[in-house]
């Protein structure tokens, strides 16, 4: 409990605390990411597993590389480690791509015979677009647009919604999307169309989706969905 007019801070321990175990530690940082960056190596892990697990390790490497590069704090060791992860993760993820576009957790030729997942593909494209903006060339030409074409095929202009025809298993990827159904899926999937700049041929799709999202604001009480909608509107200006 902090008193605004005092330099004293009172800490109340639980009544059942083990005798001799009381301990207080205070850390002060001038940057919101400072604490995370002190343990940066723990966030950089080589990709493994299915198409979802692979992306969960691919993403931190991309965004850490991007952040440190913009801050001019990208060390040689971290750059080398992140580069290996991004290159390996990209190559591994492409093995889970379906012939008609899109990605699924186990790929097209797996025993599950599942359809490509809209949400997973949206997450892949988001991360690929972020990687494509880095100083090194990680993503070959045409890959991102091919996947945006696939996602656009999952968009229903009549309803203004993206449709999920596949399956996403990881809670790390889908978060709280189950709460608001189609509108949450649409807000999530539209993001990679806007990040990194709008490609003109998707303008009609984007305008229709944004109109739909904006109309949903007073109807949704889910903070996760509202945050996604707000982020889309921000990206679109």
Backbone as CSV, one residue per row, in Angstrom:
resi,resn,N_x,N_y,N_z,CA_x,CA_y,CA_z,C_x,C_y,C_z
1,UNK,0.861,-1.180,0.000,0.000,0.000,0.000,0.896,1.229,0.000
2,UNK,0.756,2.111,-1.019,1.641,3.273,-1.154,0.909,4.550,-0.724
3,UNK,1.515,5.284,0.170,1.001,6.593,0.583,1.641,7.639,-0.327
4,UNK,0.816,8.415,-1.048,1.325,9.389,-2.012,2.217,10.445,-1.365
5,UNK,1.993,10.733,-0.067,2.752,11.792,0.596,3.909,11.245,1.436
6,UNK,4.237,9.990,1.241,5.275,9.372,2.055,6.195,8.531,1.196
7,UNK,7.430,8.352,1.658,8.371,7.464,0.988,8.317,6.060,1.564
8,UNK,7.421,5.837,2.486,7.299,4.528,3.116,6.274,3.673,2.369
9,UNK,6.607,2.404,2.226,5.707,1.449,1.596,5.426,0.331,2.594
10,UNK,4.170,0.095,2.873,3.776,-0.965,3.802,3.382,-2.203,3.027
11,UNK,3.976,-3.332,3.383,3.661,-4.611,2.736,3.010,-5.525,3.759
12,UNK,1.828,-5.989,3.447,1.111,-6.908,4.337,1.274,-8.343,3.851
13,UNK,1.929,-9.160,4.664,2.102,-10.567,4.318,0.873,-11.363,4.759
14,UNK,0.586,-12.469,4.102,-0.526,-13.341,4.525,-0.293,-13.830,5.949
15,UNK,-1.350,-14.031,6.726,-1.187,-14.447,8.134,-0.549,-15.829,8.293
16,UNK,-0.671,-16.668,7.258,-0.146,-18.035,7.376,1.224,-18.202,6.716
17,UNK,1.948,-17.091,6.543,3.260,-17.177,5.906,4.206,-17.995,6.778
18,UNK,5.077,-18.763,6.120,6.027,-19.620,6.835,7.055,-18.743,7.546
19,UNK,7.263,-18.952,8.842,8.241,-18.151,9.595,9.618,-18.189,8.937
20,UNK,10.241,-17.037,8.823,11.582,-16.954,8.253,11.619,-16.864,6.737
21,UNK,10.434,-16.914,6.092,10.424,-16.905,4.629,10.062,-15.543,4.035
22,UNK,9.800,-14.573,4.898,9.419,-13.253,4.390,10.586,-12.611,3.638
23,UNK,10.283,-12.099,2.470,11.324,-11.490,1.637,10.666,-10.501,0.689
24,UNK,11.269,-9.364,0.501,10.760,-8.351,-0.414,11.848,-8.004,-1.423
25,UNK,11.469,-7.937,-2.694,12.412,-7.548,-3.750,11.753,-6.476,-4.603
26,UNK,12.466,-5.383,-4.854,11.929,-4.305,-5.679,12.842,-4.083,-6.884
27,UNK,12.225,-3.974,-8.064,12.978,-3.669,-9.276,12.342,-2.454,-9.947
28,UNK,13.159,-1.553,-10.443,12.675,-0.354,-11.116,13.279,-0.317,-12.525
29,UNK,12.400,-0.193,-13.515,12.848,-0.192,-14.906,12.362,1.067,-15.612
30,UNK,13.162,1.576,-16.499,12.785,2.752,-17.263,12.128,2.425,-18.584
31,UNK,11.991,1.138,-18.902,11.396,0.699,-20.156,10.487,-0.478,-19.849
32,UNK,9.312,-0.504,-20.453,8.330,-1.544,-20.156,8.842,-2.945,-20.506
33,UNK,9.796,-3.031,-21.433,10.318,-4.329,-21.849,11.644,-4.700,-21.183
34,UNK,12.142,-3.828,-20.307,13.467,-4.061,-19.714,13.561,-5.397,-18.996
35,UNK,12.560,-5.728,-18.194,12.591,-6.980,-17.439,12.606,-8.188,-18.363
36,UNK,11.816,-8.104,-19.441,11.778,-9.186,-20.420,13.121,-9.326,-21.122
37,UNK,13.711,-8.192,-21.493,14.957,-8.234,-22.247,16.125,-8.761,-21.431
38,UNK,16.010,-8.689,-20.112,17.062,-9.259,-19.259,17.100,-10.783,-19.383
39,UNK,15.975,-11.356,-19.785,15.878,-12.815,-19.911,15.563,-13.212,-21.349
40,UNK,16.139,-12.478,-22.288,15.772,-12.629,-23.685,16.060,-14.032,-24.220
41,UNK,17.134,-14.657,-23.744,17.491,-15.984,-24.254,16.417,-17.026,-23.978
42,UNK,15.663,-16.818,-22.893,14.618,-17.793,-22.558,13.437,-17.708,-23.523
43,UNK,13.342,-16.608,-24.277,12.266,-16.453,-25.249,12.665,-16.933,-26.643
44,UNK,13.940,-17.131,-26.853,14.426,-17.575,-28.160,14.662,-19.079,-28.134
45,UNK,13.724,-19.808,-28.722,13.796,-21.273,-28.714,13.651,-21.803,-30.133
46,UNK,14.397,-22.846,-30.450,14.322,-23.437,-31.774,12.931,-24.030,-32.005
47,UNK,12.370,-23.824,-33.195,11.040,-24.356,-33.503,11.023,-25.877,-33.475
48,UNK,9.861,-26.404,-33.129,9.684,-27.858,-33.096,8.193,-28.148,-33.192
49,UNK,7.871,-29.422,-33.316,6.479,-29.840,-33.211,5.634,-29.533,-34.432
50,UNK,4.316,-29.458,-34.212,3.348,-29.291,-35.293,3.360,-27.852,-35.823
51,UNK,2.473,-27.586,-36.776,2.421,-26.278,-37.394,2.057,-25.164,-36.446
52,UNK,1.365,-25.478,-35.359,1.035,-24.471,-34.348,2.191,-24.262,-33.383
53,UNK,2.747,-25.347,-32.858,3.880,-25.239,-31.933,5.065,-24.539,-32.601
54,UNK,5.283,-24.833,-33.869,6.377,-24.217,-34.615,6.245,-22.702,-34.634
55,UNK,5.020,-22.216,-34.883,4.807,-20.771,-34.969,4.925,-20.092,-33.606
56,UNK,4.612,-20.809,-32.550,4.694,-20.241,-31.205,6.146,-19.909,-30.858
57,UNK,7.102,-20.648,-31.408,8.514,-20.335,-31.205,9.066,-19.425,-32.302
58,UNK,8.460,-19.467,-33.482,8.890,-18.608,-34.588,8.604,-17.137,-34.278
59,UNK,7.408,-16.867,-33.768,6.955,-15.485,-33.567,7.869,-14.666,-32.651
60,UNK,8.236,-15.167,-31.446,9.086,-14.348,-30.574,10.405,-13.949,-31.234
61,UNK,10.986,-14.849,-32.017,12.256,-14.537,-32.671,12.105,-13.364,-33.625
62,UNK,10.994,-13.328,-34.367,10.749,-12.237,-35.315,10.578,-10.905,-34.594
63,UNK,9.736,-10.901,-33.560,9.422,-9.630,-32.906,10.551,-9.141,-32.003
64,UNK,11.334,-10.066,-31.444,12.515,-9.671,-30.674,13.570,-9.058,-31.607
65,UNK,13.797,-9.717,-32.735,14.738,-9.205,-33.736,14.313,-7.793,-34.159
66,UNK,13.035,-7.628,-34.474,12.518,-6.341,-34.937,12.693,-5.256,-33.866
67,UNK,12.326,-5.574,-32.633,12.409,-4.599,-31.544,13.851,-4.165,-31.287
68,UNK,14.745,-5.132,-31.156,16.140,-4.813,-30.856,16.812,-4.095,-32.018
69,UNK,16.441,-4.460,-33.238,17.019,-3.789,-34.407,16.610,-2.320,-34.427
70,UNK,15.343,-2.036,-34.123,14.868,-0.649,-34.112,15.486,0.146,-32.961
71,UNK,15.822,-0.538,-31.876,16.444,0.129,-30.722,17.968,0.213,-30.855
72,UNK,18.501,-0.334,-31.949,19.952,-0.405,-32.150,20.634,-1.163,-31.021
73,UNK,19.963,-2.205,-30.529,20.499,-3.014,-29.442,20.602,-4.495,-29.838
74,UNK,20.590,-4.764,-31.131,20.663,-6.144,-31.606,22.115,-6.614,-31.582
75,UNK,22.454,-7.465,-30.607,23.819,-7.973,-30.503,24.059,-9.058,-31.542
76,UNK,25.307,-9.332,-31.797,25.669,-10.345,-32.787,25.147,-11.719,-32.377
77,UNK,25.243,-12.045,-31.082,24.791,-13.354,-30.605,23.288,-13.532,-30.772
78,UNK,22.512,-12.504,-30.395,21.054,-12.607,-30.511,20.635,-12.612,-31.973
79,UNK,21.296,-11.794,-32.794,20.976,-11.776,-34.223,21.209,-13.149,-34.852
80,UNK,22.324,-13.772,-34.493,22.641,-15.091,-35.050,21.631,-16.144,-34.599
81,UNK,21.276,-16.109,-33.310,20.332,-17.090,-32.776,18.935,-16.886,-33.367
82,UNK,18.481,-15.634,-33.405,17.155,-15.332,-33.954,17.087,-15.676,-35.437
83,UNK,18.164,-15.422,-36.161,18.205,-15.737,-37.596,18.046,-17.234,-37.824
84,UNK,18.734,-18.037,-37.033,18.613,-19.498,-37.163,17.180,-19.945,-36.899
85,UNK,16.570,-19.356,-35.875,15.199,-19.735,-35.512,14.228,-19.349,-36.626
86,UNK,14.357,-18.131,-37.150,13.443,-17.661,-38.197,13.595,-18.497,-39.469
87,UNK,14.823,-18.764,-39.870,15.050,-19.559,-41.075,14.516,-20.981,-40.911
88,UNK,14.828,-21.592,-39.772,14.362,-22.949,-39.508,12.842,-22.994,-39.383
89,UNK,12.283,-22.007,-38.660,10.838,-21.976,-38.454,10.080,-21.790,-39.743
90,UNK,10.583,-20.936,-40.633,9.932,-20.731,-41.934,9.916,-22.031,-42.734
91,UNK,11.084,-22.661,-42.845,11.178,-23.891,-43.624,10.285,-24.983,-43.052
92,UNK,10.235,-25.068,-41.733,9.412,-26.089,-41.088,7.923,-25.815,-41.306
93,UNK,7.533,-24.532,-41.184,6.106,-24.202,-41.330,5.603,-24.510,-42.734
94,UNK,6.449,-24.318,-43.728,6.021,-24.561,-45.104,5.682,-26.031,-45.351
95,UNK,6.164,-26.914,-44.505,5.808,-28.337,-44.654,4.378,-28.595,-44.200
96,UNK,3.764,-27.638,-43.506,2.379,-27.785,-43.053,1.397,-27.009,-43.937
97,UNK,1.893,-26.510,-45.066,1.036,-25.755,-45.983,0.242,-26.708,-46.880
98,UNK,-1.011,-26.372,-47.139,-1.859,-27.152,-48.030,-1.642,-26.702,-49.477
99,UNK,-1.921,-27.589,-50.418,-1.688,-27.288,-51.835,-2.504,-26.093,-52.299
100,UNK,-3.699,-25.950,-51.786,-4.546,-24.836,-52.175,-4.312,-23.582,-51.352
101,UNK,-3.303,-23.611,-50.499,-3.016,-22.481,-49.619,-3.505,-22.725,-48.211
102,UNK,-2.986,-21.984,-47.272,-3.362,-22.131,-45.873,-2.538,-23.182,-45.163
103,UNK,-2.600,-23.153,-43.838,-1.819,-24.055,-42.995,-2.730,-24.745,-41.984
104,UNK,-2.319,-25.922,-41.570,-3.011,-26.609,-40.473,-1.968,-27.185,-39.534
105,UNK,-2.399,-27.609,-38.378,-1.465,-28.090,-37.356,-0.633,-29.265,-37.845
106,UNK,-1.250,-30.144,-38.635,-0.550,-31.362,-39.046,-0.372,-31.484,-40.551
107,UNK,-0.773,-30.488,-41.306,-0.548,-30.488,-42.741,-1.586,-31.279,-43.514
108,UNK,-1.516,-31.138,-44.819,-2.541,-31.730,-45.687,-2.442,-33.244,-45.792
109,UNK,-1.227,-33.770,-45.719,-1.032,-35.205,-45.937,-1.015,-36.011,-44.647
110,UNK,-1.517,-35.402,-43.575,-1.514,-36.093,-42.291,-2.701,-37.021,-42.177
111,UNK,-2.665,-37.829,-41.144,-3.744,-38.783,-40.889,-5.067,-38.083,-40.618
112,UNK,-4.997,-36.810,-40.153,-6.219,-36.119,-39.754,-7.033,-35.635,-40.948
113,UNK,-6.377,-35.416,-42.111,-7.056,-34.945,-43.320,-7.850,-33.670,-43.051
114,UNK,-7.378,-32.831,-42.157,-8.115,-31.628,-41.795,-7.932,-30.546,-42.853
115,UNK,-8.887,-29.607,-42.894,-8.789,-28.460,-43.788,-7.784,-27.459,-43.219
116,UNK,-7.279,-26.608,-44.081,-6.408,-25.534,-43.607,-7.198,-24.643,-42.659
117,UNK,-6.531,-24.157,-41.615,-7.200,-23.360,-40.586,-7.029,-21.872,-40.876
118,UNK,-8.148,-21.154,-40.908,-8.121,-19.718,-41.160,-7.297,-18.990,-40.103
119,UNK,-7.547,-19.283,-38.819,-6.854,-18.579,-37.739,-5.354,-18.839,-37.755
120,UNK,-4.968,-20.090,-37.916,-3.537,-20.405,-37.957,-2.885,-19.706,-39.143
121,UNK,-3.547,-19.741,-40.298,-2.988,-19.090,-41.485,-2.843,-17.592,-41.270
122,UNK,-3.828,-16.968,-40.614,-3.750,-15.537,-40.319,-2.551,-15.241,-39.422
123,UNK,-2.312,-16.110,-38.439,-1.174,-15.918,-37.541,0.147,-16.095,-38.294
124,UNK,0.186,-17.087,-39.185,1.383,-17.315,-39.993,1.673,-16.087,-40.857
125,UNK,0.646,-15.562,-41.525,0.843,-14.412,-42.402,1.269,-13.179,-41.602
126,UNK,0.663,-12.988,-40.431,1.059,-11.865,-39.559,2.552,-11.944,-39.263
127,UNK,3.020,-13.118,-38.885,4.433,-13.294,-38.529,5.335,-13.203,-39.753
128,UNK,4.885,-13.750,-40.889,5.671,-13.669,-42.118,5.797,-12.219,-42.587
129,UNK,4.720,-11.440,-42.470,4.788,-10.035,-42.880,5.744,-9.259,-41.967
130,UNK,5.736,-9.584,-40.686,6.668,-8.939,-39.756,8.109,-9.311,-40.095
131,UNK,8.338,-10.591,-40.415,9.683,-11.048,-40.776,10.140,-10.413,-42.083
132,UNK,9.196,-10.160,-42.975,9.532,-9.606,-44.286,9.982,-8.155,-44.193
133,UNK,9.685,-7.486,-43.064,10.080,-6.088,-42.882,11.469,-5.958,-42.249
134,UNK,12.058,-7.070,-41.819,13.367,-7.016,-41.186,14.452,-6.719,-42.218
135,UNK,15.622,-6.342,-41.744,16.699,-5.961,-42.656,17.193,-7.146,-43.483
136,UNK,17.063,-8.346,-42.954,17.444,-9.547,-43.703,16.238,-10.067,-44.473
137,UNK,16.488,-10.737,-45.587,15.414,-11.293,-46.407,15.138,-12.724,-45.949
138,UNK,14.016,-12.914,-45.260,13.678,-14.239,-44.748,12.564,-14.923,-45.544
139,UNK,11.630,-14.136,-46.096,10.446,-14.704,-46.738,10.535,-14.502,-48.247
140,UNK,10.513,-15.574,-49.042,10.596,-15.442,-50.508,9.424,-14.647,-51.082
141,UNK,9.670,-13.998,-52.205,8.630,-13.227,-52.871,7.435,-14.112,-53.234
142,UNK,6.261,-13.582,-53.055,5.047,-14.284,-53.462,4.397,-15.119,-52.388
143,UNK,5.145,-15.510,-51.364,4.607,-16.397,-50.331,3.494,-15.709,-49.547
144,UNK,3.729,-14.493,-49.127,2.739,-13.778,-48.308,1.465,-13.504,-49.095
145,UNK,1.615,-13.029,-50.326,0.426,-12.716,-51.129,-0.367,-13.974,-51.449
146,UNK,0.310,-15.084,-51.673,-0.398,-16.355,-51.910,-1.283,-16.714,-50.729
147,UNK,-0.783,-16.493,-49.523,-1.550,-16.832,-48.328,-2.663,-15.817,-48.069
148,UNK,-2.441,-14.555,-48.418,-3.520,-13.575,-48.331,-4.627,-13.922,-49.326
149,UNK,-4.236,-14.445,-50.493,-5.236,-14.906,-51.464,-6.072,-16.030,-50.866
150,UNK,-5.395,-16.947,-50.169,-6.138,-18.036,-49.527,-7.107,-17.487,-48.488
151,UNK,-6.641,-16.586,-47.645,-7.511,-16.011,-46.623,-8.683,-15.263,-47.242
152,UNK,-8.435,-14.590,-48.355,-9.530,-13.860,-49.011,-10.589,-14.816,-49.533
153,UNK,-10.181,-16.057,-49.847,-11.157,-17.055,-50.304,-12.054,-17.527,-49.171
154,UNK,-11.635,-17.275,-47.932,-12.429,-17.633,-46.752,-13.312,-16.466,-46.286
155,UNK,-13.317,-15.376,-47.054,-14.117,-14.209,-46.671,-15.442,-14.210,-47.408
156,UNK,-16.530,-14.031,-46.675,-17.873,-13.989,-47.237,-18.301,-12.524,-47.347
157,UNK,-18.321,-12.004,-48.573,-18.661,-10.594,-48.768,-20.085,-10.290,-48.316
158,UNK,-20.962,-11.271,-48.389,-22.361,-11.055,-48.005,-22.488,-10.813,-46.503
159,UNK,-21.825,-11.641,-45.711,-21.922,-11.507,-44.252,-20.861,-10.578,-43.675
160,UNK,-19.777,-10.372,-44.431,-18.678,-9.551,-43.930,-17.792,-10.278,-42.944
161,UNK,-17.851,-11.621,-42.939,-17.093,-12.426,-41.994,-16.079,-13.326,-42.704
162,UNK,-14.951,-13.555,-42.034,-14.066,-14.653,-42.416,-14.625,-15.930,-41.799
163,UNK,-14.501,-17.024,-42.522,-15.040,-18.302,-42.049,-13.913,-19.259,-41.691
164,UNK,-14.075,-19.951,-40.594,-13.111,-20.963,-40.170,-13.626,-22.335,-40.596
165,UNK,-12.864,-23.007,-41.449,-13.243,-24.336,-41.911,-12.293,-25.410,-41.390
166,UNK,-11.252,-24.967,-40.700,-10.283,-25.898,-40.142,-10.385,-25.950,-38.629
167,UNK,-9.287,-26.342,-38.000,-9.274,-26.514,-36.553,-7.976,-25.963,-35.988
168,UNK,-8.108,-25.158,-34.937,-6.935,-24.662,-34.206,-6.983,-25.233,-32.804
169,UNK,-5.887,-25.814,-32.350,-5.849,-26.499,-31.062,-5.222,-25.658,-29.957
170,UNK,-4.250,-24.845,-30.306,-3.463,-24.141,-29.293,-4.176,-22.894,-28.763
171,UNK,-4.277,-22.806,-27.447,-4.859,-21.611,-26.820,-3.926,-20.414,-26.967
172,UNK,-2.636,-20.655,-27.204,-1.698,-19.560,-27.410,-2.046,-18.782,-28.682
173,UNK,-2.583,-19.478,-29.673,-2.906,-18.842,-30.944,-4.316,-18.275,-30.952
174,UNK,-5.272,-19.044,-30.474,-6.655,-18.561,-30.571,-7.091,-17.698,-29.394
175,UNK,-6.358,-17.718,-28.286,-6.671,-16.847,-27.168,-8.123,-16.944,-26.747
176,UNK,-8.806,-15.795,-26.712,-10.203,-15.751,-26.269,-11.171,-15.683,-27.443
177,UNK,-10.740,-16.156,-28.610,-11.549,-15.991,-29.819,-12.853,-16.774,-29.800
178,UNK,-12.926,-17.817,-29.013,-14.146,-18.631,-28.985,-15.341,-17.840,-28.459
179,UNK,-15.080,-16.783,-27.711,-16.165,-16.072,-27.036,-17.129,-15.382,-27.989
180,UNK,-16.608,-14.787,-29.056,-17.453,-13.996,-29.951,-17.603,-14.591,-31.346
181,UNK,-17.170,-15.815,-31.550,-17.409,-16.513,-32.807,-16.906,-15.794,-34.042
182,UNK,-17.800,-15.625,-35.040,-17.413,-15.100,-36.352,-16.783,-13.710,-36.290
183,UNK,-17.300,-12.858,-35.424,-16.785,-11.491,-35.378,-15.360,-11.464,-34.841
184,UNK,-15.063,-12.325,-33.864,-13.700,-12.404,-33.328,-12.746,-12.983,-34.368
185,UNK,-13.194,-14.010,-35.075,-12.379,-14.606,-36.136,-12.079,-13.573,-37.220
186,UNK,-13.093,-12.774,-37.557,-12.918,-11.742,-38.581,-11.925,-10.676,-38.131
187,UNK,-12.044,-10.223,-36.893,-11.127,-9.214,-36.370,-9.698,-9.733,-36.344
188,UNK,-9.531,-10.983,-35.981,-8.207,-11.610,-35.895,-7.596,-11.777,-37.287
189,UNK,-8.414,-12.226,-38.234,-7.911,-12.564,-39.568,-7.647,-11.342,-40.419
190,UNK,-8.328,-10.241,-40.130,-8.128,-9.030,-40.920,-6.786,-8.364,-40.637
191,UNK,-6.241,-8.565,-39.455,-5.002,-7.874,-39.048,-3.871,-8.030,-40.075
192,UNK,-3.536,-9.239,-40.542,-2.422,-9.334,-41.492,-2.685,-8.671,-42.841
193,UNK,-3.952,-8.381,-43.169,-4.239,-7.634,-44.393,-3.860,-6.159,-44.239
194,UNK,-3.804,-5.687,-42.998,-3.551,-4.270,-42.730,-2.120,-3.986,-42.291
195,UNK,-1.528,-4.892,-41.522,-0.149,-4.694,-41.069,0.801,-4.778,-42.259
196,UNK,1.722,-3.870,-42.310,2.690,-3.900,-43.401,2.206,-3.194,-44.649
197,UNK,1.033,-2.570,-44.586,0.519,-1.845,-45.747,-0.563,-2.613,-46.476
198,UNK,-1.559,-1.871,-46.980,-2.691,-2.491,-47.681,-2.327,-2.753,-49.137
199,UNK,-2.568,-3.970,-49.588,-2.394,-4.331,-50.995,-3.708,-4.009,-51.711
200,UNK,-3.686,-3.171,-52.745,-4.909,-2.646,-53.356,-5.965,-3.686,-53.725
201,UNK,-5.552,-4.864,-54.181,-6.561,-5.819,-54.648,-7.438,-6.360,-53.518
202,UNK,-7.051,-6.099,-52.267,-7.871,-6.553,-51.141,-8.701,-5.412,-50.545
203,UNK,-8.701,-4.256,-51.193,-9.359,-3.074,-50.622,-10.845,-3.286,-50.364
204,UNK,-11.546,-3.904,-51.316,-12.993,-4.116,-51.159,-13.274,-5.038,-49.972
205,UNK,-12.486,-6.097,-49.853,-12.629,-7.020,-48.722,-12.389,-6.276,-47.404
206,UNK,-11.339,-5.502,-47.369,-10.976,-4.782,-46.140,-12.072,-3.799,-45.741
207,UNK,-12.572,-3.044,-46.710,-13.630,-2.063,-46.413,-14.881,-2.752,-45.872
208,UNK,-15.248,-3.872,-46.484,-16.444,-4.598,-46.037,-16.240,-5.133,-44.626
209,UNK,-15.074,-5.693,-44.359,-14.797,-6.253,-43.032,-14.763,-5.150,-41.968
210,UNK,-14.160,-4.011,-42.292,-14.086,-2.911,-41.331,-15.473,-2.364,-40.996
211,UNK,-16.317,-2.236,-42.006,-17.694,-1.782,-41.755,-18.397,-2.736,-40.803
212,UNK,-18.192,-4.022,-41.030,-18.813,-5.043,-40.192,-18.291,-4.982,-38.759
213,UNK,-16.990,-4.828,-38.612,-16.386,-4.753,-37.283,-16.856,-3.518,-36.522
214,UNK,-16.899,-2.401,-37.216,-17.319,-1.164,-36.563,-18.760,-1.267,-36.059
215,UNK,-19.609,-1.924,-36.852,-21.012,-2.078,-36.461,-21.167,-2.984,-35.247
216,UNK,-20.174,-3.825,-34.999,-20.253,-4.785,-33.893,-19.808,-4.195,-32.554
217,UNK,-19.177,-3.033,-32.577,-18.616,-2.473,-31.344,-19.646,-2.366,-30.218
218,UNK,-20.830,-1.800,-30.448,-21.788,-1.695,-29.343,-22.433,-3.022,-28.950
219,UNK,-22.202,-4.058,-29.765,-22.847,-5.352,-29.515,-21.964,-6.320,-28.750
220,UNK,-20.655,-6.041,-28.697,-19.704,-6.967,-28.064,-19.253,-6.444,-26.704
221,UNK,-19.239,-7.349,-25.743,-18.754,-6.997,-24.409,-17.429,-7.682,-24.090
222,UNK,-16.901,-8.445,-25.050,-15.649,-9.172,-24.836,-14.464,-8.235,-25.100
223,UNK,-13.647,-8.007,-24.071,-12.558,-7.040,-24.188,-11.518,-7.461,-25.216
224,UNK,-11.286,-8.751,-25.346,-10.314,-9.257,-26.314,-10.767,-8.931,-27.734
225,UNK,-12.046,-9.183,-28.011,-12.591,-8.894,-29.336,-12.597,-7.399,-29.611
226,UNK,-13.003,-6.600,-28.628,-13.029,-5.147,-28.801,-11.626,-4.595,-29.047
227,UNK,-10.639,-5.170,-28.400,-9.245,-4.739,-28.607,-8.800,-5.032,-30.039
228,UNK,-9.173,-6.203,-30.541,-8.827,-6.561,-31.915,-9.512,-5.625,-32.912
229,UNK,-10.796,-5.332,-32.664,-11.524,-4.414,-33.539,-10.859,-3.040,-33.534
230,UNK,-10.524,-2.541,-32.344,-9.894,-1.231,-32.221,-8.536,-1.209,-32.945
231,UNK,-7.800,-2.282,-32.839,-6.493,-2.352,-33.494,-6.651,-2.311,-35.010
232,UNK,-7.639,-3.035,-35.547,-7.912,-2.996,-36.986,-8.274,-1.593,-37.446
233,UNK,-9.141,-0.925,-36.689,-9.561,0.433,-37.053,-8.376,1.394,-36.992
234,UNK,-7.505,1.196,-36.008,-6.291,2.016,-35.911,-5.385,1.817,-37.140
235,UNK,-5.163,0.545,-37.497,-4.301,0.245,-38.654,-4.860,0.847,-39.942
236,UNK,-6.202,0.862,-40.033,-6.849,1.372,-41.246,-6.963,2.895,-41.254
237,UNK,-6.563,3.519,-40.142,-6.620,4.970,-40.051,-7.997,5.512,-39.753
